[in-house]
Short mmCIF file of C-alpha atoms in Angstrom, two decimals:
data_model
loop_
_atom_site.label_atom_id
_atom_site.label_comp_id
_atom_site.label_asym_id
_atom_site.label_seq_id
_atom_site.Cartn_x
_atom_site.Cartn_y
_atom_site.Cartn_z
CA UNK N 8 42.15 -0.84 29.32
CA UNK N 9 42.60 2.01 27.39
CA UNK N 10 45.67 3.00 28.05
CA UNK N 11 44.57 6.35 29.45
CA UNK N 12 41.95 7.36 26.20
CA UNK N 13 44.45 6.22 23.44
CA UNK N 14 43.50 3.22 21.70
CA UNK N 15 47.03 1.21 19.98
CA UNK N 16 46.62 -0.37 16.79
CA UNK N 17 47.58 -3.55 18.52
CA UNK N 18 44.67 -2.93 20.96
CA UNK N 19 42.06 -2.05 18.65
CA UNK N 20 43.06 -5.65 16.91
CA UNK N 21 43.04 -7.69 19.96
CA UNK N 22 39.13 -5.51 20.47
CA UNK N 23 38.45 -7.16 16.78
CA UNK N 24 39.78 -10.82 17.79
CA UNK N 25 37.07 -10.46 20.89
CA UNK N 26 34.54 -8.29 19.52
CA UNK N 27 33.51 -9.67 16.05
CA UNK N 28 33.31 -13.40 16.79
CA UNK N 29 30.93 -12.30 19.76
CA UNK N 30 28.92 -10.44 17.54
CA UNK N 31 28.59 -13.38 15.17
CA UNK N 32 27.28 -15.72 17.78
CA UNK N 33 25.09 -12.86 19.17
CA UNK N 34 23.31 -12.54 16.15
CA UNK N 35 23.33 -16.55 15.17
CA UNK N 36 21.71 -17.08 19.09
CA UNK N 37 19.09 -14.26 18.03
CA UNK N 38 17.94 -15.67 14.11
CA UNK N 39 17.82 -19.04 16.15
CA UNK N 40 14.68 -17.95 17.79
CA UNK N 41 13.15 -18.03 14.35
CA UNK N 42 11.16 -21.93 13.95
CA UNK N 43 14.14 -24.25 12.04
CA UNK N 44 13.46 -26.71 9.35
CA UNK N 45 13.55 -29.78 12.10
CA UNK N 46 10.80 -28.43 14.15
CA UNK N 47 8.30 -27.82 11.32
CA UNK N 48 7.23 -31.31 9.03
CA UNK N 49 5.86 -30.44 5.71
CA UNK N 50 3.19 -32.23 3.52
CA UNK N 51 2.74 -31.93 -0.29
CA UNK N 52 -0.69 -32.63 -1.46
CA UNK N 53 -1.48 -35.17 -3.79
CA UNK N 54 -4.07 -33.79 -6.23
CA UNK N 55 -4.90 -31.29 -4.27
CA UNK N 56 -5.72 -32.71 -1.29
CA UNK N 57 -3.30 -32.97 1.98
CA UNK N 58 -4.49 -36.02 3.98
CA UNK N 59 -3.13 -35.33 7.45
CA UNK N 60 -5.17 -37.40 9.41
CA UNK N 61 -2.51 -39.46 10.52
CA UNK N 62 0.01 -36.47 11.84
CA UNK N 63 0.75 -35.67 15.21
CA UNK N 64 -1.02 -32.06 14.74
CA UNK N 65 -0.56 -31.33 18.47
CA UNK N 66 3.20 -32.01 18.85
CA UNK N 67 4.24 -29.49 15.63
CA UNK N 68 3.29 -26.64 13.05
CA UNK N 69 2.54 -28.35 10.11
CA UNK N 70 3.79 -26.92 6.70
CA UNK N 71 1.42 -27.70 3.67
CA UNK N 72 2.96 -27.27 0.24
CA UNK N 73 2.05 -28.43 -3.31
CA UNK N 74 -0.32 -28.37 -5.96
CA UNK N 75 -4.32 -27.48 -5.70
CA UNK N 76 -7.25 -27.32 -7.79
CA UNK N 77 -7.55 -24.32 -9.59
CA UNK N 78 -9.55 -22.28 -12.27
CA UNK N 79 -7.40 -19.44 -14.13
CA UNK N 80 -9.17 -16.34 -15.26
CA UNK N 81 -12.20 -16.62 -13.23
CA UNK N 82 -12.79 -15.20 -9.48
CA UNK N 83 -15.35 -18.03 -8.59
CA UNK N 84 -17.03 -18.60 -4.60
CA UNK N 85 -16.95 -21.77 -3.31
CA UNK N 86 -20.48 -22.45 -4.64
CA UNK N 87 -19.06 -21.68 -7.78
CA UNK N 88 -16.44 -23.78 -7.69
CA UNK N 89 -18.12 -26.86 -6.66
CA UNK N 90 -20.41 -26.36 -9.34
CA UNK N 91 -17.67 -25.99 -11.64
CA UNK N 92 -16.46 -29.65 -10.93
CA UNK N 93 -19.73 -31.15 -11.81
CA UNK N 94 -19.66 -30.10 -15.06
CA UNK N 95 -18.56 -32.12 -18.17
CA UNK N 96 -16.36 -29.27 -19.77
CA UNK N 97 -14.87 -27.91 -16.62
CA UNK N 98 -11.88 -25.67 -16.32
CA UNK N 99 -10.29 -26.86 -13.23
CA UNK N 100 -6.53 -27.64 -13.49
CA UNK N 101 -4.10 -29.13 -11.16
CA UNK N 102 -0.51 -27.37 -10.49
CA UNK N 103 -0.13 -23.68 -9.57
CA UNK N 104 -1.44 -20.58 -11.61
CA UNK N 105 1.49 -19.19 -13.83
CA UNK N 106 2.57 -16.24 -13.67
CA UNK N 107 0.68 -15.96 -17.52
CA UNK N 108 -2.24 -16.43 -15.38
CA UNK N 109 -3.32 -12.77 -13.68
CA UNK N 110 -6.01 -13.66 -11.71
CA UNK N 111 -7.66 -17.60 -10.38
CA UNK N 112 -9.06 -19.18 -8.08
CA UNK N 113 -7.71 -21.95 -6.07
CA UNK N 114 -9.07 -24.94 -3.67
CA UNK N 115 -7.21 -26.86 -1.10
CA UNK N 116 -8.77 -29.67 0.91
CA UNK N 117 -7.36 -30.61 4.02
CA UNK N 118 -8.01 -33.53 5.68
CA UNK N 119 -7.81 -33.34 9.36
CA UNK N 120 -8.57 -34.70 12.91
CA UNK N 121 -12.06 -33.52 14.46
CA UNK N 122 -10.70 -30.37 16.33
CA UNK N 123 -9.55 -26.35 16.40
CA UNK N 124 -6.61 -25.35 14.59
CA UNK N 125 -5.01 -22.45 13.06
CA UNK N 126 -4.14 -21.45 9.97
CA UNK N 127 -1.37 -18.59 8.99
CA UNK N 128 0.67 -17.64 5.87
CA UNK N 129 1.03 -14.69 3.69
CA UNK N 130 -1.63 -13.80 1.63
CA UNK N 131 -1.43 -14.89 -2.11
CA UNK N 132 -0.08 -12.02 -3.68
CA UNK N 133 -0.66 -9.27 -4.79
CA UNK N 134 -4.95 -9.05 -3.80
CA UNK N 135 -6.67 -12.10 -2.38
CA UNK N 136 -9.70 -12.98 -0.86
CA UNK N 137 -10.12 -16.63 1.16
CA UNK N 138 -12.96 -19.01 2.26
CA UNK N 139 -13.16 -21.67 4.69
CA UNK N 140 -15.62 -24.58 4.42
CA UNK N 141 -17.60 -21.68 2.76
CA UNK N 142 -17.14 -18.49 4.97
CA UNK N 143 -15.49 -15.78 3.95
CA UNK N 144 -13.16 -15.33 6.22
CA UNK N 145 -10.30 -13.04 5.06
CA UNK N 146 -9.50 -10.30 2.18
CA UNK N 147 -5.58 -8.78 1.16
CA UNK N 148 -6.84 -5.79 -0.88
CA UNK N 149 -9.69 -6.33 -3.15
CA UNK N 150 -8.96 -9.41 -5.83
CA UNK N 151 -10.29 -8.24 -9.19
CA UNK N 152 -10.25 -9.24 -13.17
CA UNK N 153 -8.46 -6.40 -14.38
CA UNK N 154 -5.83 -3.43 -12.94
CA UNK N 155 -8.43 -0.78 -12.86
CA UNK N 156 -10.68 -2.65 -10.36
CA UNK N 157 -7.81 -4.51 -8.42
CA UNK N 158 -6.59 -2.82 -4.94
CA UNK N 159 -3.04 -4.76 -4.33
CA UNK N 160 -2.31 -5.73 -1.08
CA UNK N 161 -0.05 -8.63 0.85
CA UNK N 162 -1.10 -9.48 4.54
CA UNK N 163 0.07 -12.03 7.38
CA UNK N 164 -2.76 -14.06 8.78
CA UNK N 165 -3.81 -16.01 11.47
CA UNK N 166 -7.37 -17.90 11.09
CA UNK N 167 -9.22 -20.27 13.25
CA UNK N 168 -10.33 -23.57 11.31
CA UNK N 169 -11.87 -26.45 12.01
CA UNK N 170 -12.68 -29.69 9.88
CA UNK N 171 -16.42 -29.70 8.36
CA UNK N 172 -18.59 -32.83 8.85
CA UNK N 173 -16.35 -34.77 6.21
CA UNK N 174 -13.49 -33.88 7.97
CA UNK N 175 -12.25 -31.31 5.60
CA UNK N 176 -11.04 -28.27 5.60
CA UNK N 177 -11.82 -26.59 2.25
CA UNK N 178 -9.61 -23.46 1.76
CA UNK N 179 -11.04 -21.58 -1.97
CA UNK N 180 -8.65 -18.35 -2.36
CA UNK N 181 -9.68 -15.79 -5.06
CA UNK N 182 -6.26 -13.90 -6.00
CA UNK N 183 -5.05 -11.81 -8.56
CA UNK N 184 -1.67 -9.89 -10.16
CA UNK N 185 -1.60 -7.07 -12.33
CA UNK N 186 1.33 -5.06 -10.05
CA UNK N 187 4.40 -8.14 -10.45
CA UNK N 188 6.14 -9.83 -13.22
CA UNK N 189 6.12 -13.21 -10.92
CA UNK N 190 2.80 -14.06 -9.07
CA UNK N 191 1.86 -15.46 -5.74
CA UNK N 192 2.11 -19.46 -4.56
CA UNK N 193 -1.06 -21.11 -3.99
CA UNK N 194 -1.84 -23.69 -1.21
CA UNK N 195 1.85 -22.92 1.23
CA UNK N 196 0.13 -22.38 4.79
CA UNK N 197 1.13 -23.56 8.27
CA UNK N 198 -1.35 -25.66 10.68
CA UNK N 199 -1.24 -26.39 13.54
CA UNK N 200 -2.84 -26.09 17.64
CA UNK N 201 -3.82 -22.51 18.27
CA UNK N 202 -0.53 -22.06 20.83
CA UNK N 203 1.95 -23.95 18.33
CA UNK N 204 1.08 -21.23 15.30
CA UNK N 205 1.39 -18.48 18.12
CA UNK N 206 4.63 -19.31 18.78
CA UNK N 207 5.93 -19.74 15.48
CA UNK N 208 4.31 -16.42 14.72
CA UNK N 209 6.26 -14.48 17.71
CA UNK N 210 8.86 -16.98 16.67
CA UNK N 211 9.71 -15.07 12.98
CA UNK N 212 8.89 -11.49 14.75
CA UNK N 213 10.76 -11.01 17.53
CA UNK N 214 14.33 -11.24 15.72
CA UNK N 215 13.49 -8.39 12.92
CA UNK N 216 11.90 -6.19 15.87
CA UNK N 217 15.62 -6.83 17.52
CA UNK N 218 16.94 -6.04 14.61
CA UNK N 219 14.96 -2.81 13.69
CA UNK N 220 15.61 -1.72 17.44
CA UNK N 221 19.28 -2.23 16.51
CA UNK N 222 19.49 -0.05 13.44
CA UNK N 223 17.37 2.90 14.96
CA UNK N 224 19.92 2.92 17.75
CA UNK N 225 22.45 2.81 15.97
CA UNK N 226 21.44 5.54 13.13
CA UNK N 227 20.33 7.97 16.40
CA UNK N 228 24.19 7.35 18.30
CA UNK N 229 25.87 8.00 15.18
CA UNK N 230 23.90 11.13 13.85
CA UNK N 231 24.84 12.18 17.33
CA UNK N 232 28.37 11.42 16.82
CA UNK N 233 28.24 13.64 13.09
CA UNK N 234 26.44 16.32 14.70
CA UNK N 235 29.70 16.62 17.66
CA UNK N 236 32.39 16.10 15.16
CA UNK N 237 31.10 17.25 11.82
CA UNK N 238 34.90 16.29 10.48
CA UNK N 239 34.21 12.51 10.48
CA UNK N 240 31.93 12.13 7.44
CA UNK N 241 31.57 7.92 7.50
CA UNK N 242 29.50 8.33 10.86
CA UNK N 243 26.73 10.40 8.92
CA UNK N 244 26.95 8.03 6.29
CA UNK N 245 26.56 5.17 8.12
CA UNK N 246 23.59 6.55 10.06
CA UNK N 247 22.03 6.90 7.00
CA UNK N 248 22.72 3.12 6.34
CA UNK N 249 21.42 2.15 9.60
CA UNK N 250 17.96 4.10 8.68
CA UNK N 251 17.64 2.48 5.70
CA UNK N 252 18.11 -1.21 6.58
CA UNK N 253 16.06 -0.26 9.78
CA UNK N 254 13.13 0.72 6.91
CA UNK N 255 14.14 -2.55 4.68
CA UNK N 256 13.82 -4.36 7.20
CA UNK N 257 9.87 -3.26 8.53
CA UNK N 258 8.82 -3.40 4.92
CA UNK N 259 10.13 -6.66 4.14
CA UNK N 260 9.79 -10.35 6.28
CA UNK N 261 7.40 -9.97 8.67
CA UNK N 262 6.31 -6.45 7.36
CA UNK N 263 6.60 -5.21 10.84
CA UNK N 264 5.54 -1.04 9.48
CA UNK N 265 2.16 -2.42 7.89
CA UNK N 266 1.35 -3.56 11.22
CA UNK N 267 2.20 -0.52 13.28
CA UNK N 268 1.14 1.56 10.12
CA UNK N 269 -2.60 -0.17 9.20
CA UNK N 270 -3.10 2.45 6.97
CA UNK N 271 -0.22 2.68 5.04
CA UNK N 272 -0.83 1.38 1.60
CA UNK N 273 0.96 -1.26 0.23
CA UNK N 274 2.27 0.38 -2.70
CA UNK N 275 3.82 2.97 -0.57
CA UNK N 276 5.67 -0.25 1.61
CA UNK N 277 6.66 -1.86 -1.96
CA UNK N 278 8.32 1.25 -3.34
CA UNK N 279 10.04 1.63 0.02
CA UNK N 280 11.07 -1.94 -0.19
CA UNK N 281 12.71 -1.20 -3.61
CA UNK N 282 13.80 2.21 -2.99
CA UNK N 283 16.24 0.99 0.10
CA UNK N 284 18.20 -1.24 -2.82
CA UNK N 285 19.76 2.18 -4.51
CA UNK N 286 20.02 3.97 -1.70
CA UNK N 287 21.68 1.30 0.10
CA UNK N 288 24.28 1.40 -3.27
CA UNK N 289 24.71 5.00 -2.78
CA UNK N 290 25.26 5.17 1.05
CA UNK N 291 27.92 2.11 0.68
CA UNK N 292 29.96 2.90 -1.95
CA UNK N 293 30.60 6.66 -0.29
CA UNK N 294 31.65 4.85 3.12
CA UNK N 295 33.98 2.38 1.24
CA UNK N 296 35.72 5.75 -0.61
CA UNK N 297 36.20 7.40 2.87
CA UNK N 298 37.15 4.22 4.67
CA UNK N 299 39.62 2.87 2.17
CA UNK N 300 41.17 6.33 0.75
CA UNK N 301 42.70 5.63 -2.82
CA UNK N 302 41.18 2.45 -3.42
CA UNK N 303 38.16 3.87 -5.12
CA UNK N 304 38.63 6.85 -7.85
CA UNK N 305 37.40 10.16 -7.16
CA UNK N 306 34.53 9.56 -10.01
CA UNK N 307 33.74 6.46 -9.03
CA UNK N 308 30.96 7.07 -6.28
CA UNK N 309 29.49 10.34 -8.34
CA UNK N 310 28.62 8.04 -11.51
CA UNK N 311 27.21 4.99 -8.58
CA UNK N 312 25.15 7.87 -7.38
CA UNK N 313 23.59 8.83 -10.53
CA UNK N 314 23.21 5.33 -11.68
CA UNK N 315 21.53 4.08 -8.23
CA UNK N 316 19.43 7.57 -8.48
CA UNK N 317 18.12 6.47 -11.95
CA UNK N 318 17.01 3.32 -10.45
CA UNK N 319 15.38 5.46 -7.02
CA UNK N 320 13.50 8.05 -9.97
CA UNK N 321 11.80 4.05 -10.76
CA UNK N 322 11.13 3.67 -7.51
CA UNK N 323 9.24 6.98 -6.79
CA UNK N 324 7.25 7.69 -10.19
CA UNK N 325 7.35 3.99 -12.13
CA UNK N 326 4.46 1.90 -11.86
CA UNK N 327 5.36 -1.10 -10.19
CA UNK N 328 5.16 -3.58 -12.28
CA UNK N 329 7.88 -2.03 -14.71
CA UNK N 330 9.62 -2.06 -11.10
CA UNK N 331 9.56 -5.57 -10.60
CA UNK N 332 11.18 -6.44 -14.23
CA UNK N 333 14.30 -3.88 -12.77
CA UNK N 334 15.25 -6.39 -9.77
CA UNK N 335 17.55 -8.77 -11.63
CA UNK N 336 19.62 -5.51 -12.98
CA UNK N 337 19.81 -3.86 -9.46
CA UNK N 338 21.63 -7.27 -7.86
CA UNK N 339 23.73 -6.92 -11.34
CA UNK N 340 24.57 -4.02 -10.17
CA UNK N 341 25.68 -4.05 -6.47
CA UNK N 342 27.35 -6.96 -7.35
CA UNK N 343 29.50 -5.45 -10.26
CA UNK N 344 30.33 -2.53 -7.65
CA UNK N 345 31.49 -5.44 -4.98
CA UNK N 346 33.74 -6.88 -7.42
CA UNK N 347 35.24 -3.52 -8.94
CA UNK N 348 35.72 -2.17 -5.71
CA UNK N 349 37.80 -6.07 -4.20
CA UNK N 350 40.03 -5.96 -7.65
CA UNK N 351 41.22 -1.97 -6.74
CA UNK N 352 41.40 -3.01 -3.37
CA UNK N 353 43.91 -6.08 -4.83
CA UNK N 354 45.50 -3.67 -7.18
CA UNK N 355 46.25 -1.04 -4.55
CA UNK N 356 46.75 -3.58 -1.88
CA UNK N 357 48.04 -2.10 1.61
CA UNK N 358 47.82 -3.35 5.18
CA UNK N 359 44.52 -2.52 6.42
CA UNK N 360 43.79 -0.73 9.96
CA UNK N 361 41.78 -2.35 12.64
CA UNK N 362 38.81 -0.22 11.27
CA UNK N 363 38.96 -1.57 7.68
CA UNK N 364 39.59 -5.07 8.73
CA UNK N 365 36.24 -4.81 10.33
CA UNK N 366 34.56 -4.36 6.95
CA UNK N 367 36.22 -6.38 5.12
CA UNK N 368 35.19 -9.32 7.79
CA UNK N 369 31.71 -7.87 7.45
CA UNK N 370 31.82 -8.50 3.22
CA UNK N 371 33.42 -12.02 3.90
CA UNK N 372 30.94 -13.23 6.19
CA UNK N 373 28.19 -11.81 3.89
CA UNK N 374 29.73 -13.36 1.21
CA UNK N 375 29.63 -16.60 3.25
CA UNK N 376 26.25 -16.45 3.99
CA UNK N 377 25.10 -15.81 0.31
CA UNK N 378 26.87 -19.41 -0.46
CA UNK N 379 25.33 -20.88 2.80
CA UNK N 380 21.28 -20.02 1.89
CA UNK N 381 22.18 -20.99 -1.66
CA UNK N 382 23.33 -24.54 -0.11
CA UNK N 383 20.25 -24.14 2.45
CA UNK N 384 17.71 -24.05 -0.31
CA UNK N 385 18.80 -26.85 -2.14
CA UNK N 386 18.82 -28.57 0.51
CA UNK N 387 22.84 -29.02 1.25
CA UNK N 388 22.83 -28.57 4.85
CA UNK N 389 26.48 -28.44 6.50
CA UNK N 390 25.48 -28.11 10.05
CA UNK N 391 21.99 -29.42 11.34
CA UNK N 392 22.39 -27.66 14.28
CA UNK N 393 21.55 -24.54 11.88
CA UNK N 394 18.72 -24.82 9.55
CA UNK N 395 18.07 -21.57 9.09
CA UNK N 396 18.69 -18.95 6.30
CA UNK N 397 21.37 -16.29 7.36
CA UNK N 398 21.37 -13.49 4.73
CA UNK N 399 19.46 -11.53 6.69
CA UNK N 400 21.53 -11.79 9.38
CA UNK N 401 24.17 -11.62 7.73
CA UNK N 402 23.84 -8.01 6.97
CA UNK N 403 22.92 -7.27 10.61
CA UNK N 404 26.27 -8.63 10.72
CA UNK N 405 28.06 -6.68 8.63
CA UNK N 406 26.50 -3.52 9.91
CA UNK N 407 27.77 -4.03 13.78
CA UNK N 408 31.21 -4.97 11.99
CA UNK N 409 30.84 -1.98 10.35
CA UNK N 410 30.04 -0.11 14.04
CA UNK N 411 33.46 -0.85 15.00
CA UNK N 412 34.90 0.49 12.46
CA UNK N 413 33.33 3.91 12.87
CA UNK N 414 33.84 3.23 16.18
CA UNK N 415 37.72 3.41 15.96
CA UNK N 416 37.36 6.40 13.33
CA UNK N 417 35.83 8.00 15.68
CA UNK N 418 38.57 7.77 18.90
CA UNK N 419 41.01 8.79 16.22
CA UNK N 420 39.44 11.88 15.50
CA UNK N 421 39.06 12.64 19.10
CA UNK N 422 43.07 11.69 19.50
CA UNK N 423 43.13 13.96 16.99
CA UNK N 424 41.04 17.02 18.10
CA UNK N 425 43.13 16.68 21.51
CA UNK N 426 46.57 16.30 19.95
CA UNK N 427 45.55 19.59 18.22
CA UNK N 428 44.23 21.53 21.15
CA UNK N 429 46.98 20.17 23.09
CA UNK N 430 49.51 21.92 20.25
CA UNK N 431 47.24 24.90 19.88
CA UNK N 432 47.56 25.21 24.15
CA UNK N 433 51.19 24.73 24.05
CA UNK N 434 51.65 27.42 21.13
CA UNK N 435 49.44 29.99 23.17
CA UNK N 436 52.19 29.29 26.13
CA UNK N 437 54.77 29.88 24.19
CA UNK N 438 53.69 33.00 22.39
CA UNK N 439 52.27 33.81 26.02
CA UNK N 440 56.15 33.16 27.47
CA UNK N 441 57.87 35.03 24.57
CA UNK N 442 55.24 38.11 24.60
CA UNK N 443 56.75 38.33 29.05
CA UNK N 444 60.14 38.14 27.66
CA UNK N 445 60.31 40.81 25.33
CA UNK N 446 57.85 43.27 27.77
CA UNK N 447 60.96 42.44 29.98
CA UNK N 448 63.42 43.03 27.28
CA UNK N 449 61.56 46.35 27.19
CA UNK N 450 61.55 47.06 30.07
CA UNK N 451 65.47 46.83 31.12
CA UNK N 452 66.61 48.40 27.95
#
């Protein structure tokens, strides 16, 4: 197939044309696993209660969304509460805590058939404690009324519940903020049997530990590749990609590292999450100037580097709230370096190779997913055969495009490196062949 080790341009295409749309539906088969919008119906309370006794709870998860009770500036037990409510002047509001708000307390009631269910969610963020029909039953950190004696933390749980002798299942979560410019959502759980919420649980994990396996392959093959042909730059690069979306991608979603990593803490995992933005800057913009030669000036990636290093010096030594207020800007940014780096591609438009064809599929289809979750969360679904977000994905995507293209960078450095021993071996013949004929010259004069 390879035409004896030498890959044509017009093969390497025709590899695309086969190779990329496989890796598309490879990747849309593998976020399919994760539970779509069909399978999962969702209830909004209505003054803070969710009245689900008419709901088939064994046939689906459940989604429970809306507005609860709630008491801002005060971290109040479910005694507390209750009392609370009795009284004439009482502070109890309906809606969700602002983000004005740093700490509350919250109480959903849940109407429910007599039976076992589970609960599971993420934590409120960023510290949280919660009680069921009056048990404490789970703590994120430790929720508190002030930074000094707040320990942040963001968890994934899954509770047993059942309804009380009302038939209610009263949820009271303690939470507060003092690490985020935006707060976390009150009363947005899933219910459900315990073997439905199982299965959407290993549902939304599996694909990111697919995906995680993906990256740390990839990063290991193409270190290896650097460390055999140290010429070919983009494959040490791109390792370092890999690594980093393979770390993105534990610390954010499911959090897959604080679960193999208990101990970690979570502001170590929340500067990681943010610290993968500028690197991921950094690592890109290098690959695009050695990929596309001339399209990018020879300053260009220096200043990115120092920029996206000002933004990594944040990451390591700011506290985090001053962190969170820097998100908007960092987007700003990669996206100001996507669009510089398409109008000198315009400018100093040439052909591309198969190679740089692959990336610039990979940018188009993430540019294609950014307008598809934008239409997903508002609820403009084109195909309901996929309601799913894809950015995610989409960058999985992009990466194995990206794979190829190393992939062909690297055969032609290996054409190369043989072309040139090849030359160097003919040259030693033929200095070999002229050294015999002047020893014979020599030797008859």
């Amino acid at each position: 197939m390879w035409g004896g080790g030498e890959l044509s341009e017009k093969k390497e295409r025709w590899t695309l044309a086969v190779v990329l749309p496989m890796i598309v539906i490879l990747m849309l088969a593998l976020w399919g696993i994760k539970p779509r919008l069909a399978e999962i119906t969702t209830v909004t309370s209505v003054d803070g209660v969710w009245d689900l006794t008419d709901l088939a709870l064994d046939q689906r998860v459940t989604r429970l969304t809306g507005s609860v009770e709630y008491v801002p500036n005060a971290l109040l037990t479910p005694q507390a509460f209750s009392e609370n409510a009795l009284l004439k002047d009482n502070k109890i509001l309906m809606g969700q805590p602002g983000n004005e708000i740093p700490y509350a307390t919250s109480r959903m009631r849940i109407k429910a058939p007599k039976g076992s269910y589970f609960i599971c969610g993420y934590s409120v963020d960023f510290a949280s404690r919660m009680y069921v029909n009056g048990e404490l039953l789970f703590e994120a950190g430790v929720p508190g009324d002030s930074r000094e004696n707040t320990t942040s933390d963001v968890e994934f749980y899954v509770l047993p519940v059942s309804p009380d002798e009302n038939g209610e299942i009263v949820i009271v979560q303690q939470a507060s903020n003092f690490t985020h410019k935006d707060g976390g959502t009150h009363g947005t759980l899933y219910i459900g049997m315990p073997e439905q919420i199982n299965q959407y649980a290993v549902r939304n994990l599996w694909p990111e530990v697919v995906l995680m396996g993906c990256y740390l392959s990839l990063f290991v093959v193409h270190l290896i590749l650097y460390l055999m042909m140290r010429g070919y730059r983009p494959n040490f690069l791109f390792a370092l990609y890999c690594l980093t979306w393979f770390v993105r991608t534990g610390v954010t979603g499911q959090r897959i590292f604080s679960a193999i990593l208990p101990k970690l803490p979570w502001t170590a995992v929340f500067r990681l999450e943010y610290l993968t933005m500028p690197l991921s800057g950094i690592l890109l913009v290098w690959l695009l100037y050695l990929l596309f030669p001339g399209v990018l000036q020879k300053w260009f990636p220096p200043a990115i580097t120092i920029l996206c290093g000002l933004f990594a010096a944040v990451d390591l030594f700011g506290s985090t709230l001053f962190m969170s207020y820097t998100t908007v800007w960092r987007i700003v940014i990669l996206v100001l370096i996507g669009m510089y780096f398409f109008v000198r591609l315009f400018l100093r438009w040439q052909r591309p190779d198969p190679g740089q064809s692959a990336v610039l599929s990979g940018f188009a289809f993430l540019v294609f997913a950014a307008i598809w979750d934008m239409m997903y969360h508002r609820d403009m679904l084109v195909a309901p055969a996929l309601r799913f977000a894809i950015s995610e994905m989409a960058m999985a995507v992009f990466i194995l495009f990206s794979m190829t293209a190393m992939f062909f960078g690297t055969m032609r450095e290996v054409r190369r490196a043989k072309e040139m021993e090849e030359r160097m071996a003919a040259e030693k013949e033929m200095i070999a062949e002229m050294n015999r004929m002047k020893n014979q010259f020599y030797t008859e004069v």
